[in-house]
Amino acid sequence: MSVKTFPVQTSAESETFAPAPPANATAVAMSGGVDSSTVAAILNDRGQTIVGLTMQLWNQRRLPELAAQGPTQHRCCSIDDVYDARRVAEHLGIPYYVINFEREFEDTVIQPFVKDYLEGRTPIPCTRCNNDVKFDKLLATARQIGAERIATGHYARVRFNSQTERYELLRAVDESKDQTYFLFGLKQEQLARTEFPLGELTKHEVREIARRLAVPVAEKPESQEICFVPTGNYVRFIEGYLSEQGSAAPTGEGPIVTTTGEEVGRHNGLHHYTVGQRRGLGLFVGRPLYVVGLDRANNRLIVGEDQDLRSSVCEVRDVNWIAWAVPNGSIPATVRIRNRHVPAAATITALSADTARVTFREPQRAITPGQAAVFYSGEQVLGGGWIQ
């Protein structure tokens, strides 16, 4: 087997070079986990011509002061994952490439993540990574090496609707593993060139296939943490990253006020808080209070009771429509406002080509700026965008 390694800061191995794959090859995005490794094994077992691609996204040696002490949960895209992906490619006997996307990842994922938190939003870095790196830069790279399609280990499905002449994004058969919430940003040209071989399978079935095909990582645990946040502590990462960049997070204290304007305490920097948070407020007022808003202009943390968290309307920006170019008028849908949120009945009204208003049938708890609102009709993803 030939392996080609594009420059990767964390690898000291010498490069060997693989011949360009045939034009009908499929590039498999190999993260080193059991899901993407099983995808490569399935396609290889079918006799498809495939090539493995691993993206180097974040230099794990940066910000060493944030490293956890003792055992930690496995996180995606680690250095070990790169070596695991290489090991799987060697086992399958397929060409394999590592591509350094660190700069793109920092520009399109890390910096917006930090900026959003400092501006009072709660971002979803995995969605940005999917939209702006994995399915954008990776597809371009695949084409450069002669592969017109990519396959990934996401739990989702794609089908072509001959009546609308559009590609549709569908929920996975295994609802507990469905990842369509993170994929709402995929464009038609990306869906047309993407395969999700695991979309029809359950996680148990994937493990069994991995064992049957003797995939080296068949028993590997799933990743639990974001690749650039080793302990899951977003605040420590933001402060460490800003320090590395020669700046500092705003640390100014400010008032904690109720929805009626009563001051009930002091906060130690708004980037420590997110909408819906109850713990860590340091308030002793005889009743549970939650963060219901971050007033950046006046450096105020706004708290209230559970009912104050509930709202029936939100507006969504940077909407990507999948089922249509832009729908005419209002449409019924169910809407998911967090990954584990049960989709709730709503009406979606397009305000422009890329903005929409969501009106829920029943008030929803903690509609959080920076999170995604994804629109569904049954198993089909209609589109989605970012909550304003």
Short mmCIF file of C-alpha atoms in Angstrom, two decimals:
data_model
loop_
_atom_site.label_atom_id
_atom_site.label_comp_id
_atom_site.label_asym_id
_atom_site.label_seq_id
_atom_site.Cartn_x
_atom_site.Cartn_y
_atom_site.Cartn_z
CA MET A 1 0.00 0.00 0.00
CA SER A 2 1.11 3.52 -0.71
CA VAL A 3 0.63 6.34 1.76
CA LYS A 4 0.88 10.01 0.95
CA THR A 5 1.09 12.42 3.84
CA PHE A 6 0.57 16.08 3.17
CA PRO A 7 2.46 18.33 5.63
CA VAL A 8 1.15 17.76 9.15
CA GLN A 9 2.82 19.53 12.05
CA THR A 10 2.31 16.64 14.45
CA SER A 11 3.83 13.93 12.27
CA ALA A 12 7.55 13.33 11.93
CA GLU A 13 7.14 10.42 9.50
CA SER A 14 8.70 10.59 6.07
CA GLU A 15 6.43 10.89 3.07
CA THR A 16 5.73 8.23 0.49
CA PHE A 17 3.60 8.90 -2.51
CA ALA A 18 0.50 7.17 -3.79
CA PRO A 19 -0.52 7.13 -7.44
CA ALA A 20 -3.59 9.18 -8.23
CA PRO A 21 -6.75 7.08 -7.83
CA PRO A 22 -9.02 6.39 -10.81
CA ALA A 23 -11.59 9.05 -11.64
CA ASN A 24 -14.40 6.90 -10.24
CA ALA A 25 -12.78 6.60 -6.81
CA THR A 26 -14.58 7.54 -3.59
CA ALA A 27 -12.64 9.38 -0.89
CA VAL A 28 -13.50 8.16 2.61
CA ALA A 29 -13.16 10.74 5.38
CA MET A 30 -11.33 8.66 7.98
CA SER A 31 -11.28 10.08 11.50
CA GLY A 32 -9.77 6.99 13.10
CA GLY A 33 -13.02 6.04 14.86
CA VAL A 34 -15.07 2.92 14.38
CA ASP A 35 -17.76 4.61 12.25
CA SER A 36 -15.59 6.07 9.49
CA SER A 37 -13.28 3.05 9.58
CA THR A 38 -16.27 0.76 9.06
CA VAL A 39 -17.40 2.89 6.12
CA ALA A 40 -14.00 2.35 4.50
CA ALA A 41 -14.21 -1.38 5.20
CA ILE A 42 -17.76 -1.66 3.81
CA LEU A 43 -16.94 0.12 0.56
CA ASN A 44 -13.70 -1.80 0.18
CA ASP A 45 -15.54 -5.08 0.77
CA ARG A 46 -18.00 -4.12 -1.99
CA GLY A 47 -15.10 -3.77 -4.39
CA GLN A 48 -15.35 0.01 -4.72
CA THR A 49 -12.20 1.93 -5.48
CA ILE A 50 -11.54 4.07 -2.42
CA VAL A 51 -8.88 6.30 -0.94
CA GLY A 52 -8.62 7.33 2.71
CA LEU A 53 -8.40 10.99 3.72
CA THR A 54 -7.72 12.21 7.25
CA MET A 55 -7.93 15.87 8.17
CA GLN A 56 -5.41 17.28 10.61
CA LEU A 57 -7.50 20.04 12.23
CA TRP A 58 -5.94 21.10 15.52
CA ASN A 59 -2.40 20.87 16.86
CA GLN A 60 -2.90 18.95 20.10
CA ARG A 61 0.35 20.36 21.49
CA ARG A 62 -1.06 23.87 21.61
CA LEU A 63 -2.25 25.22 24.97
CA PRO A 64 -0.60 22.46 27.03
CA GLU A 65 -1.75 24.15 30.23
CA LEU A 66 -5.29 23.03 29.40
CA ALA A 67 -4.44 19.34 29.24
CA ALA A 68 -6.42 17.24 31.68
CA GLN A 69 -4.68 15.52 34.56
CA GLY A 70 -5.21 11.76 34.60
CA PRO A 71 -7.61 9.79 32.37
CA THR A 72 -9.90 11.76 30.08
CA GLN A 73 -12.76 10.90 27.80
CA HIS A 74 -11.74 10.14 24.24
CA ARG A 75 -12.04 13.16 21.94
CA CYS A 76 -12.29 13.25 18.19
CA CYS A 77 -9.49 14.15 15.77
CA SER A 78 -6.64 13.51 18.23
CA ILE A 79 -3.13 12.51 17.18
CA ASP A 80 -3.94 8.93 18.14
CA ASP A 81 -6.92 9.05 15.78
CA VAL A 82 -4.65 9.93 12.86
CA TYR A 83 -2.48 6.91 13.56
CA ASP A 84 -5.56 4.70 13.97
CA ALA A 85 -6.88 5.85 10.59
CA ARG A 86 -3.51 5.07 9.02
CA ARG A 87 -3.57 1.62 10.63
CA VAL A 88 -7.03 0.92 9.19
CA ALA A 89 -5.94 2.07 5.72
CA GLU A 90 -2.94 -0.26 5.89
CA HIS A 91 -5.20 -3.12 6.97
CA LEU A 92 -7.50 -2.48 3.99
CA GLY A 93 -4.62 -1.91 1.58
CA ILE A 94 -5.92 1.42 0.28
CA PRO A 95 -4.12 4.67 -0.57
CA TYR A 96 -4.16 7.07 2.35
CA TYR A 97 -3.58 10.80 2.72
CA VAL A 98 -3.35 13.16 5.68
CA ILE A 99 -4.24 16.75 4.86
CA ASN A 100 -3.33 19.68 7.05
CA PHE A 101 -6.43 21.83 7.48
CA GLU A 102 -5.24 23.51 10.69
CA ARG A 103 -5.31 27.03 9.26
CA GLU A 104 -8.77 26.60 7.72
CA PHE A 105 -10.07 25.04 10.94
CA GLU A 106 -8.76 27.91 13.05
CA ASP A 107 -10.17 30.55 10.70
CA THR A 108 -13.61 29.01 10.22
CA VAL A 109 -14.23 27.14 13.48
CA ILE A 110 -11.98 28.23 16.37
CA GLN A 111 -12.09 31.99 15.88
CA PRO A 112 -15.89 32.16 15.32
CA PHE A 113 -16.34 29.88 18.36
CA VAL A 114 -14.41 32.28 20.60
CA LYS A 115 -16.05 35.36 19.06
CA ASP A 116 -19.56 33.93 19.54
CA TYR A 117 -18.97 33.14 23.20
CA LEU A 118 -17.58 36.60 23.88
CA GLU A 119 -20.64 38.14 22.21
CA GLY A 120 -23.08 36.16 24.32
CA ARG A 121 -23.93 33.35 21.92
CA THR A 122 -23.53 29.61 22.45
CA PRO A 123 -21.92 28.21 19.28
CA ILE A 124 -21.84 24.68 17.85
CA PRO A 125 -18.29 24.13 16.53
CA CYS A 126 -19.05 20.66 15.12
CA THR A 127 -21.66 22.11 12.76
CA ARG A 128 -19.27 24.78 11.52
CA CYS A 129 -16.61 22.10 11.05
CA ASN A 130 -18.98 19.97 8.97
CA ASN A 131 -20.20 22.86 6.83
CA ASP A 132 -17.01 24.84 6.33
CA VAL A 133 -14.24 22.24 6.52
CA LYS A 134 -15.31 18.63 6.14
CA PHE A 135 -17.79 19.04 3.29
CA ASP A 136 -16.25 22.10 1.69
CA LYS A 137 -12.48 21.79 1.83
CA LEU A 138 -12.54 17.99 1.87
CA LEU A 139 -14.64 17.72 -1.29
CA ALA A 140 -12.29 20.11 -3.06
CA THR A 141 -9.27 18.08 -1.94
CA ALA A 142 -10.91 14.82 -3.01
CA ARG A 143 -11.44 16.21 -6.49
CA GLN A 144 -7.80 17.33 -6.65
CA ILE A 145 -6.64 13.76 -6.14
CA GLY A 146 -9.14 12.36 -8.64
CA ALA A 147 -12.05 11.32 -6.42
CA GLU A 148 -15.41 12.80 -7.39
CA ARG A 149 -17.31 11.59 -4.30
CA ILE A 150 -16.73 11.35 -0.56
CA ALA A 151 -18.16 8.97 2.03
CA THR A 152 -18.30 9.72 5.75
CA GLY A 153 -19.28 7.95 8.95
CA HIS A 154 -22.16 10.29 9.74
CA TYR A 155 -25.51 8.74 10.63
CA ALA A 156 -27.72 10.33 7.98
CA ARG A 157 -29.13 9.53 4.54
CA VAL A 158 -29.20 11.20 1.12
CA ARG A 159 -31.62 10.55 -1.71
CA PHE A 160 -32.44 12.25 -5.00
CA ASN A 161 -36.03 13.40 -5.57
CA SER A 162 -36.72 13.11 -9.30
CA GLN A 163 -39.87 15.24 -9.01
CA THR A 164 -38.19 18.24 -7.40
CA GLU A 165 -34.80 17.45 -8.98
CA ARG A 166 -33.14 18.12 -5.63
CA TYR A 167 -31.09 16.02 -3.26
CA GLU A 168 -32.74 15.43 0.10
CA LEU A 169 -31.16 14.95 3.52
CA LEU A 170 -32.93 12.35 5.68
CA ARG A 171 -32.65 11.27 9.28
CA ALA A 172 -30.73 8.10 10.05
CA VAL A 173 -32.62 4.87 10.68
CA ASP A 174 -31.01 4.75 14.14
CA GLU A 175 -32.68 7.77 15.77
CA SER A 176 -30.33 7.59 18.78
CA LYS A 177 -27.35 8.22 16.47
CA ASP A 178 -28.96 10.59 13.96
CA GLN A 179 -26.57 13.47 13.11
CA THR A 180 -28.67 15.51 10.71
CA TYR A 181 -28.84 18.36 13.26
CA PHE A 182 -25.16 19.02 12.50
CA LEU A 183 -25.52 18.70 8.72
CA PHE A 184 -28.23 21.25 7.90
CA GLY A 185 -25.72 23.47 6.09
CA LEU A 186 -24.97 21.01 3.28
CA LYS A 187 -25.59 22.48 -0.16
CA GLN A 188 -27.04 20.64 -3.14
CA GLU A 189 -23.67 20.22 -4.85
CA GLN A 190 -22.25 18.73 -1.64
CA LEU A 191 -25.15 16.33 -1.10
CA ALA A 192 -24.84 15.22 -4.72
CA ARG A 193 -21.26 14.05 -4.10
CA THR A 194 -21.67 12.59 -0.60
CA GLU A 195 -22.45 9.07 0.64
CA PHE A 196 -23.55 8.13 4.17
CA PRO A 197 -23.24 4.32 4.20
CA LEU A 198 -24.20 4.09 7.89
CA GLY A 199 -27.52 5.87 7.53
CA GLU A 200 -29.47 2.63 7.17
CA LEU A 201 -27.64 0.88 10.05
CA THR A 202 -27.84 0.88 13.82
CA LYS A 203 -24.73 1.42 15.92
CA HIS A 204 -24.90 -2.24 17.02
CA GLU A 205 -24.91 -3.34 13.38
CA VAL A 206 -21.93 -1.11 12.62
CA ARG A 207 -19.93 -2.69 15.44
CA GLU A 208 -20.83 -6.18 14.20
CA ILE A 209 -19.75 -5.32 10.65
CA ALA A 210 -16.48 -3.90 11.97
CA ARG A 211 -15.81 -7.14 13.84
CA ARG A 212 -16.74 -9.31 10.85
CA LEU A 213 -14.41 -7.34 8.56
CA ALA A 214 -11.66 -7.37 11.23
CA VAL A 215 -11.42 -3.57 11.37
CA PRO A 216 -8.53 -2.81 13.79
CA VAL A 217 -10.57 -0.22 15.75
CA ALA A 218 -13.76 -2.29 16.02
CA GLU A 219 -13.79 -2.02 19.84
CA LYS A 220 -12.63 1.60 20.08
CA PRO A 221 -14.82 3.79 22.33
CA GLU A 222 -16.70 6.71 20.84
CA SER A 223 -15.34 10.24 21.08
CA GLN A 224 -16.99 12.37 23.76
CA GLU A 225 -15.22 15.71 23.73
CA ILE A 226 -14.65 18.46 21.16
CA CYS A 227 -11.21 18.02 19.59
CA PHE A 228 -9.80 21.37 20.75
CA VAL A 229 -11.31 21.39 24.27
CA PRO A 230 -9.53 18.57 26.12
CA THR A 231 -11.51 18.80 29.35
CA GLY A 232 -14.81 20.11 28.03
CA ASN A 233 -14.22 23.42 29.81
CA TYR A 234 -15.04 26.05 27.18
CA VAL A 235 -14.19 28.99 29.43
CA ARG A 236 -10.66 27.73 30.13
CA PHE A 237 -10.12 27.17 26.41
CA ILE A 238 -11.33 30.65 25.47
CA GLU A 239 -9.14 32.31 28.10
CA GLY A 240 -6.13 30.17 27.13
CA TYR A 241 -6.60 30.79 23.41
CA LEU A 242 -6.95 34.55 23.86
CA SER A 243 -3.84 34.60 26.05
CA GLU A 244 -1.92 32.71 23.35
CA GLN A 245 -3.09 35.34 20.83
CA GLY A 246 -1.85 38.17 23.05
CA SER A 247 -5.23 39.32 24.31
CA ALA A 248 -7.50 38.54 27.23
CA ALA A 249 -11.13 37.72 27.82
CA PRO A 250 -13.18 40.55 29.31
CA THR A 251 -13.06 39.92 33.04
CA GLY A 252 -15.03 42.91 34.26
CA GLU A 253 -17.59 42.09 36.89
CA GLY A 254 -21.12 43.22 36.38
CA PRO A 255 -24.58 43.03 37.88
CA ILE A 256 -26.84 40.00 37.85
CA VAL A 257 -30.35 41.32 37.47
CA THR A 258 -33.80 39.78 37.30
CA THR A 259 -36.17 40.31 34.39
CA THR A 260 -37.70 43.16 36.40
CA GLY A 261 -34.33 44.88 36.82
CA GLU A 262 -33.66 43.93 40.46
CA GLU A 263 -29.96 43.36 41.16
CA VAL A 264 -29.48 40.04 42.95
CA GLY A 265 -25.73 39.45 42.61
CA ARG A 266 -22.54 39.97 40.62
CA HIS A 267 -21.09 37.99 37.73
CA ASN A 268 -17.40 37.54 36.91
CA GLY A 269 -17.53 37.91 33.12
CA LEU A 270 -20.39 37.14 30.76
CA HIS A 271 -18.41 34.52 28.82
CA HIS A 272 -18.78 32.21 31.85
CA TYR A 273 -22.54 31.86 31.26
CA THR A 274 -25.05 30.56 28.74
CA VAL A 275 -28.83 30.76 28.42
CA GLY A 276 -30.57 28.13 30.55
CA GLN A 277 -27.69 27.80 33.04
CA ARG A 278 -28.64 27.37 36.70
CA ARG A 279 -25.51 26.11 38.44
CA GLY A 280 -22.58 28.37 39.22
CA LEU A 281 -24.56 31.60 39.56
CA GLY A 282 -23.75 32.01 43.26
CA LEU A 283 -27.23 33.27 44.05
CA PHE A 284 -29.11 32.60 47.28
CA VAL A 285 -32.58 34.04 46.82
CA GLY A 286 -34.75 31.17 48.05
CA ARG A 287 -35.91 30.05 44.58
CA PRO A 288 -34.22 28.57 41.50
CA LEU A 289 -33.08 31.15 38.95
CA TYR A 290 -31.73 30.57 35.47
CA VAL A 291 -29.79 32.63 32.95
CA VAL A 292 -32.37 34.01 30.52
CA GLY A 293 -30.22 36.56 28.69
CA LEU A 294 -26.79 38.19 28.36
CA ASP A 295 -26.92 41.97 28.00
CA ARG A 296 -23.52 42.58 26.42
CA ALA A 297 -24.06 46.32 25.90
CA ASN A 298 -24.58 46.91 29.64
CA ASN A 299 -22.48 43.98 30.92
CA ARG A 300 -25.52 42.55 32.72
CA LEU A 301 -26.43 38.93 33.30
CA ILE A 302 -30.21 38.56 33.25
CA VAL A 303 -31.79 35.79 35.32
CA GLY A 304 -35.35 34.62 35.78
CA GLU A 305 -37.58 31.73 36.64
CA ASP A 306 -38.26 28.71 34.47
CA GLN A 307 -41.23 30.31 32.74
CA ASP A 308 -39.02 33.23 31.72
CA LEU A 309 -36.94 30.79 29.67
CA ARG A 310 -39.89 29.82 27.52
CA SER A 311 -40.62 31.47 24.20
CA SER A 312 -42.75 30.73 21.16
CA VAL A 313 -40.89 32.72 18.50
CA CYS A 314 -37.33 33.05 17.27
CA GLU A 315 -35.64 34.36 14.16
CA VAL A 316 -33.00 32.39 12.30
CA ARG A 317 -30.17 33.73 10.15
CA ASP A 318 -27.94 32.20 7.44
CA VAL A 319 -30.69 29.73 6.58
CA ASN A 320 -29.78 26.90 4.20
CA TRP A 321 -32.82 25.44 2.46
CA ILE A 322 -32.42 21.85 1.29
CA ALA A 323 -35.92 20.85 0.16
CA TRP A 324 -36.42 24.02 -1.93
CA ALA A 325 -34.47 27.02 -3.13
CA VAL A 326 -36.71 29.15 -0.85
CA PRO A 327 -40.23 28.11 0.21
CA ASN A 328 -43.20 30.25 -0.75
CA GLY A 329 -45.15 31.54 2.23
CA SER A 330 -45.31 29.75 5.58
CA ILE A 331 -44.79 26.01 5.95
CA PRO A 332 -45.56 23.56 8.79
CA ALA A 333 -42.59 21.71 10.23
CA THR A 334 -41.08 20.32 13.39
CA VAL A 335 -38.03 22.18 14.66
CA ARG A 336 -35.09 21.02 16.74
CA ILE A 337 -33.31 23.81 18.67
CA ARG A 338 -30.65 21.60 20.28
CA ASN A 339 -29.13 18.27 19.29
CA ARG A 340 -31.06 16.33 21.95
CA HIS A 341 -34.19 18.47 21.72
CA VAL A 342 -37.35 16.65 20.66
CA PRO A 343 -38.48 18.38 17.46
CA ALA A 344 -41.46 20.62 18.23
CA ALA A 345 -44.35 21.58 15.96
CA ALA A 346 -43.92 25.02 14.41
CA THR A 347 -44.60 27.22 11.42
CA ILE A 348 -41.63 28.47 9.40
CA THR A 349 -41.95 31.77 7.55
CA ALA A 350 -39.18 32.77 5.16
CA LEU A 351 -38.36 36.46 5.70
CA SER A 352 -35.74 36.54 2.95
CA ALA A 353 -33.61 34.06 1.04
CA ASP A 354 -31.52 33.35 4.14
CA THR A 355 -33.61 34.45 7.15
CA ALA A 356 -36.75 32.94 8.66
CA ARG A 357 -39.11 33.24 11.59
CA VAL A 358 -40.00 30.14 13.62
CA THR A 359 -43.31 30.22 15.49
CA PHE A 360 -43.78 27.23 17.79
CA ARG A 361 -47.18 25.77 18.59
CA GLU A 362 -46.12 25.52 22.26
CA PRO A 363 -43.48 27.67 24.03
CA GLN A 364 -40.02 26.09 24.03
CA ARG A 365 -37.47 26.24 26.85
CA ALA A 366 -34.11 28.01 26.45
CA ILE A 367 -34.09 29.01 22.79
CA THR A 368 -30.41 29.94 22.76
CA PRO A 369 -28.71 32.45 20.41
CA GLY A 370 -25.88 30.76 18.53
CA GLN A 371 -27.48 27.33 18.51
CA ALA A 372 -29.03 25.90 15.35
CA ALA A 373 -32.71 25.59 14.52
CA VAL A 374 -33.18 22.68 12.12
CA PHE A 375 -36.45 22.17 10.27
CA TYR A 376 -37.93 18.71 9.65
CA SER A 377 -40.90 17.19 7.86
CA GLY A 378 -41.05 13.62 9.09
CA GLU A 379 -37.69 12.05 8.26
CA GLN A 380 -36.69 14.82 5.85
CA VAL A 381 -34.54 17.82 6.74
CA LEU A 382 -36.09 20.88 5.12
CA GLY A 383 -33.27 23.24 6.10
CA GLY A 384 -31.92 25.12 9.07
CA GLY A 385 -30.03 28.13 10.32
CA TRP A 386 -28.59 29.91 13.36
CA ILE A 387 -30.81 31.27 16.11
CA GLN A 388 -30.54 35.04 16.48
#
